[in-house]
Amino acid sequence: RGTTRHCLVRFVYKGELRIVHPGQVHSGPSGWYLRGREEGSGVVKEYVVSRMSEVSLGGPGSAEVLDEVSRPSLDPLSWGEDPPTEVVLAVEPDQLVLVENLLGSPLRTEDGAGGLLATYVVTNRAVFRWRLYELGTRVRIVAPDDVRHEVLAELRTMVSTR
């Protein structure tokens, strides 16, 4: 109720009284979480709801409306493990839905020679490569060269004989 009506939320947490401008409530590994900004701080934090006590709400409109607070994605493809790199894939139009199921929506698509060119911003190259392997011949890396060489080198190690 506090998040939808923009009510300040007061509660005791880890032995201290907290006054929080709530952003959202969501589930997580320890149950339900309240995400919000504590009064007097510029930092958005998360509080495990089951660890709160003496919870009370201020009146409607007593809390500041926080900017959209995004949750980290559970998809490792979106994790910022590597510097962002734009990767262009050639995709047959009838395969685009499958490609999007594994890689998400492309930054942009355009018509290219022999199919669509789909551009993705890649921030986790290892997961991106694994998903490319799952797609197999449904996609072809057009650019950049360093990503194509990285994939080729990894594939060579998979098929090399010892």
mmCIF file of C-alpha atoms in Angstrom:
data_model
loop_
_atom_site.group_PDB
_atom_site.id
_atom_site.type_symbol
_atom_site.label_atom_id
_atom_site.label_comp_id
_atom_site.label_asym_id
_atom_site.label_seq_id
_atom_site.Cartn_x
_atom_site.Cartn_y
_atom_site.Cartn_z
ATOM 1 C CA ARG A 1 0.000 0.000 0.000
ATOM 2 C CA GLY A 2 2.848 2.379 0.835
ATOM 3 C CA THR A 3 4.391 2.038 -2.629
ATOM 4 C CA THR A 4 1.197 2.650 -4.593
ATOM 5 C CA ARG A 5 -0.027 5.518 -2.395
ATOM 6 C CA HIS A 6 3.451 7.035 -1.915
ATOM 7 C CA CYS A 7 3.378 6.765 1.877
ATOM 8 C CA LEU A 8 6.489 7.051 4.012
ATOM 9 C CA VAL A 9 7.169 3.690 5.632
ATOM 10 C CA ARG A 10 8.459 3.638 9.228
ATOM 11 C CA PHE A 11 9.873 0.429 10.708
ATOM 12 C CA VAL A 12 12.566 -0.978 12.946
ATOM 13 C CA TYR A 13 15.271 -2.839 11.038
ATOM 14 C CA LYS A 14 18.462 -4.216 12.567
ATOM 15 C CA GLY A 15 17.600 -2.414 15.774
ATOM 16 C CA GLU A 16 17.238 1.035 14.177
ATOM 17 C CA LEU A 17 14.181 3.085 13.294
ATOM 18 C CA ARG A 18 14.064 3.607 9.529
ATOM 19 C CA ILE A 19 11.940 6.057 7.577
ATOM 20 C CA VAL A 20 11.872 5.061 3.931
ATOM 21 C CA HIS A 21 10.481 6.501 0.709
ATOM 22 C CA PRO A 22 9.301 3.228 -0.900
ATOM 23 C CA GLY A 23 9.880 2.350 -4.526
ATOM 24 C CA GLN A 24 8.644 -1.207 -4.896
ATOM 25 C CA VAL A 25 8.129 -4.537 -3.200
ATOM 26 C CA HIS A 26 9.496 -7.644 -4.934
ATOM 27 C CA SER A 27 10.382 -11.236 -4.198
ATOM 28 C CA GLY A 28 13.940 -12.439 -3.772
ATOM 29 C CA PRO A 29 16.056 -15.182 -2.228
ATOM 30 C CA SER A 30 15.111 -14.228 1.339
ATOM 31 C CA GLY A 31 11.403 -13.652 0.671
ATOM 32 C CA TRP A 32 9.816 -10.263 0.057
ATOM 33 C CA TYR A 33 11.927 -7.095 -0.179
ATOM 34 C CA LEU A 34 11.070 -3.415 0.101
ATOM 35 C CA ARG A 35 13.239 -1.298 -2.151
ATOM 36 C CA GLY A 36 13.386 2.379 -1.260
ATOM 37 C CA ARG A 37 15.432 5.368 -0.206
ATOM 38 C CA GLU A 38 15.958 5.994 3.481
ATOM 39 C CA GLU A 39 15.134 9.518 4.659
ATOM 40 C CA GLY A 40 18.280 11.676 4.575
ATOM 41 C CA SER A 41 20.128 9.383 2.145
ATOM 42 C CA GLY A 42 20.472 9.406 -1.612
ATOM 43 C CA VAL A 43 21.021 5.656 -1.791
ATOM 44 C CA VAL A 44 18.274 3.190 -2.739
ATOM 45 C CA LYS A 45 18.468 0.099 -0.515
ATOM 46 C CA GLU A 46 16.597 -3.152 -0.080
ATOM 47 C CA TYR A 47 15.061 -4.338 3.184
ATOM 48 C CA VAL A 48 13.872 -7.889 3.859
ATOM 49 C CA VAL A 49 10.220 -7.446 4.837
ATOM 50 C CA SER A 50 10.203 -10.364 7.303
ATOM 51 C CA ARG A 51 12.995 -8.636 9.268
ATOM 52 C CA MET A 52 10.984 -5.437 9.744
ATOM 53 C CA SER A 53 9.075 -4.751 12.945
ATOM 54 C CA GLU A 54 6.813 -1.967 14.190
ATOM 55 C CA VAL A 55 5.808 -1.069 10.627
ATOM 56 C CA SER A 56 3.598 1.983 10.083
ATOM 57 C CA LEU A 57 2.681 4.122 7.103
ATOM 58 C CA GLY A 58 2.542 7.873 6.745
ATOM 59 C CA GLY A 59 -0.341 9.491 4.930
ATOM 60 C CA PRO A 60 -0.848 9.178 1.195
ATOM 61 C CA GLY A 61 1.602 11.423 -0.652
ATOM 62 C CA SER A 62 3.975 11.736 2.328
ATOM 63 C CA ALA A 63 6.803 9.968 0.456
ATOM 64 C CA GLU A 64 8.698 11.209 -2.561
ATOM 65 C CA VAL A 65 7.968 9.396 -5.795
ATOM 66 C CA LEU A 66 11.147 7.570 -6.698
ATOM 67 C CA ASP A 67 12.344 7.198 -10.234
ATOM 68 C CA GLU A 68 11.646 3.776 -11.680
ATOM 69 C CA VAL A 69 13.762 1.434 -9.645
ATOM 70 C CA SER A 70 14.980 -1.367 -11.862
ATOM 71 C CA ARG A 71 15.610 -4.863 -10.622
ATOM 72 C CA PRO A 72 18.709 -6.654 -11.749
ATOM 73 C CA SER A 73 17.840 -9.171 -14.423
ATOM 74 C CA LEU A 74 18.087 -12.865 -13.686
ATOM 75 C CA ASP A 75 19.337 -13.408 -17.243
ATOM 76 C CA PRO A 76 23.165 -13.617 -17.178
ATOM 77 C CA LEU A 77 23.266 -12.328 -20.751
ATOM 78 C CA SER A 78 22.403 -8.868 -19.366
ATOM 79 C CA TRP A 79 25.030 -8.854 -16.616
ATOM 80 C CA GLY A 80 27.778 -6.312 -17.194
ATOM 81 C CA GLU A 81 30.724 -8.711 -17.126
ATOM 82 C CA ASP A 82 32.423 -7.159 -20.166
ATOM 83 C CA PRO A 83 32.518 -3.712 -21.774
ATOM 84 C CA PRO A 84 29.453 -3.192 -23.993
ATOM 85 C CA THR A 85 30.102 -4.278 -27.575
ATOM 86 C CA GLU A 86 27.715 -3.947 -30.496
ATOM 87 C CA VAL A 87 27.549 -7.266 -32.327
ATOM 88 C CA VAL A 88 25.815 -7.579 -35.683
ATOM 89 C CA LEU A 89 24.284 -10.935 -36.580
ATOM 90 C CA ALA A 90 22.889 -12.048 -39.928
ATOM 91 C CA VAL A 91 19.573 -13.792 -39.293
ATOM 92 C CA GLU A 92 17.065 -15.374 -41.671
ATOM 93 C CA PRO A 93 13.744 -13.534 -41.174
ATOM 94 C CA ASP A 94 11.908 -16.748 -40.267
ATOM 95 C CA GLN A 95 14.463 -17.412 -37.493
ATOM 96 C CA LEU A 96 14.252 -13.996 -35.811
ATOM 97 C CA VAL A 97 11.713 -15.101 -33.193
ATOM 98 C CA LEU A 98 13.956 -17.949 -32.042
ATOM 99 C CA VAL A 99 16.985 -15.650 -31.985
ATOM 100 C CA GLU A 100 15.056 -13.116 -29.901
ATOM 101 C CA ASN A 101 13.966 -15.870 -27.502
ATOM 102 C CA LEU A 102 17.618 -16.648 -26.751
ATOM 103 C CA LEU A 103 19.237 -13.219 -27.127
ATOM 104 C CA GLY A 104 16.408 -10.781 -26.384
ATOM 105 C CA SER A 105 15.280 -7.921 -28.571
ATOM 106 C CA PRO A 106 18.000 -6.471 -30.767
ATOM 107 C CA LEU A 107 19.046 -2.854 -30.489
ATOM 108 C CA ARG A 108 18.031 -2.506 -34.131
ATOM 109 C CA THR A 109 17.320 -4.605 -37.210
ATOM 110 C CA GLU A 110 17.833 -3.712 -40.842
ATOM 111 C CA ASP A 111 17.637 -5.477 -44.159
ATOM 112 C CA GLY A 112 20.949 -6.889 -45.302
ATOM 113 C CA ALA A 113 22.285 -9.081 -48.052
ATOM 114 C CA GLY A 114 20.742 -12.502 -47.528
ATOM 115 C CA GLY A 115 18.520 -11.666 -44.571
ATOM 116 C CA LEU A 116 18.145 -9.397 -41.594
ATOM 117 C CA LEU A 117 20.987 -7.752 -39.723
ATOM 118 C CA ALA A 118 20.262 -7.695 -35.997
ATOM 119 C CA THR A 119 22.481 -5.596 -33.739
ATOM 120 C CA TYR A 120 22.885 -6.606 -30.092
ATOM 121 C CA VAL A 121 24.726 -4.857 -27.274
ATOM 122 C CA VAL A 122 26.703 -7.631 -25.595
ATOM 123 C CA THR A 123 27.892 -7.209 -21.993
ATOM 124 C CA ASN A 124 28.556 -10.871 -21.185
ATOM 125 C CA ARG A 125 30.536 -12.439 -24.014
ATOM 126 C CA ALA A 126 30.728 -15.927 -22.521
ATOM 127 C CA VAL A 127 26.946 -16.286 -22.219
ATOM 128 C CA PHE A 128 26.504 -14.677 -25.635
ATOM 129 C CA ARG A 129 28.835 -17.293 -27.190
ATOM 130 C CA TRP A 130 26.988 -20.160 -25.460
ATOM 131 C CA ARG A 131 23.689 -18.929 -26.835
ATOM 132 C CA LEU A 132 25.189 -18.517 -30.304
ATOM 133 C CA TYR A 133 26.287 -22.152 -30.159
ATOM 134 C CA GLU A 134 22.730 -23.135 -29.306
ATOM 135 C CA LEU A 135 21.480 -21.155 -32.306
ATOM 136 C CA GLY A 136 24.037 -22.862 -34.561
ATOM 137 C CA THR A 137 23.731 -22.031 -38.244
ATOM 138 C CA ARG A 138 20.625 -19.906 -37.696
ATOM 139 C CA VAL A 139 22.911 -16.884 -37.165
ATOM 140 C CA ARG A 140 26.179 -15.621 -38.549
ATOM 141 C CA ILE A 141 28.418 -13.006 -36.912
ATOM 142 C CA VAL A 142 28.870 -10.085 -39.299
ATOM 143 C CA ALA A 143 30.776 -7.708 -37.000
ATOM 144 C CA PRO A 144 32.948 -6.905 -35.163
ATOM 145 C CA ASP A 145 35.922 -9.009 -36.182
ATOM 146 C CA ASP A 146 37.255 -9.460 -32.631
ATOM 147 C CA VAL A 147 34.012 -11.182 -31.533
ATOM 148 C CA ARG A 148 34.040 -13.413 -34.623
ATOM 149 C CA HIS A 149 37.700 -14.369 -33.970
ATOM 150 C CA GLU A 150 36.922 -15.041 -30.300
ATOM 151 C CA VAL A 151 34.116 -17.444 -31.259
ATOM 152 C CA LEU A 152 36.252 -19.172 -33.895
ATOM 153 C CA ALA A 153 39.129 -19.625 -31.442
ATOM 154 C CA GLU A 154 36.829 -21.162 -28.854
ATOM 155 C CA LEU A 155 35.235 -23.479 -31.408
ATOM 156 C CA ARG A 156 38.697 -24.602 -32.577
ATOM 157 C CA THR A 157 39.624 -25.583 -29.023
ATOM 158 C CA MET A 158 36.413 -27.623 -28.800
ATOM 159 C CA VAL A 159 37.260 -29.698 -31.863
ATOM 160 C CA SER A 160 41.029 -29.915 -31.542
ATOM 161 C CA THR A 161 42.560 -33.328 -31.038
ATOM 162 C CA ARG A 162 45.170 -33.908 -28.410
#
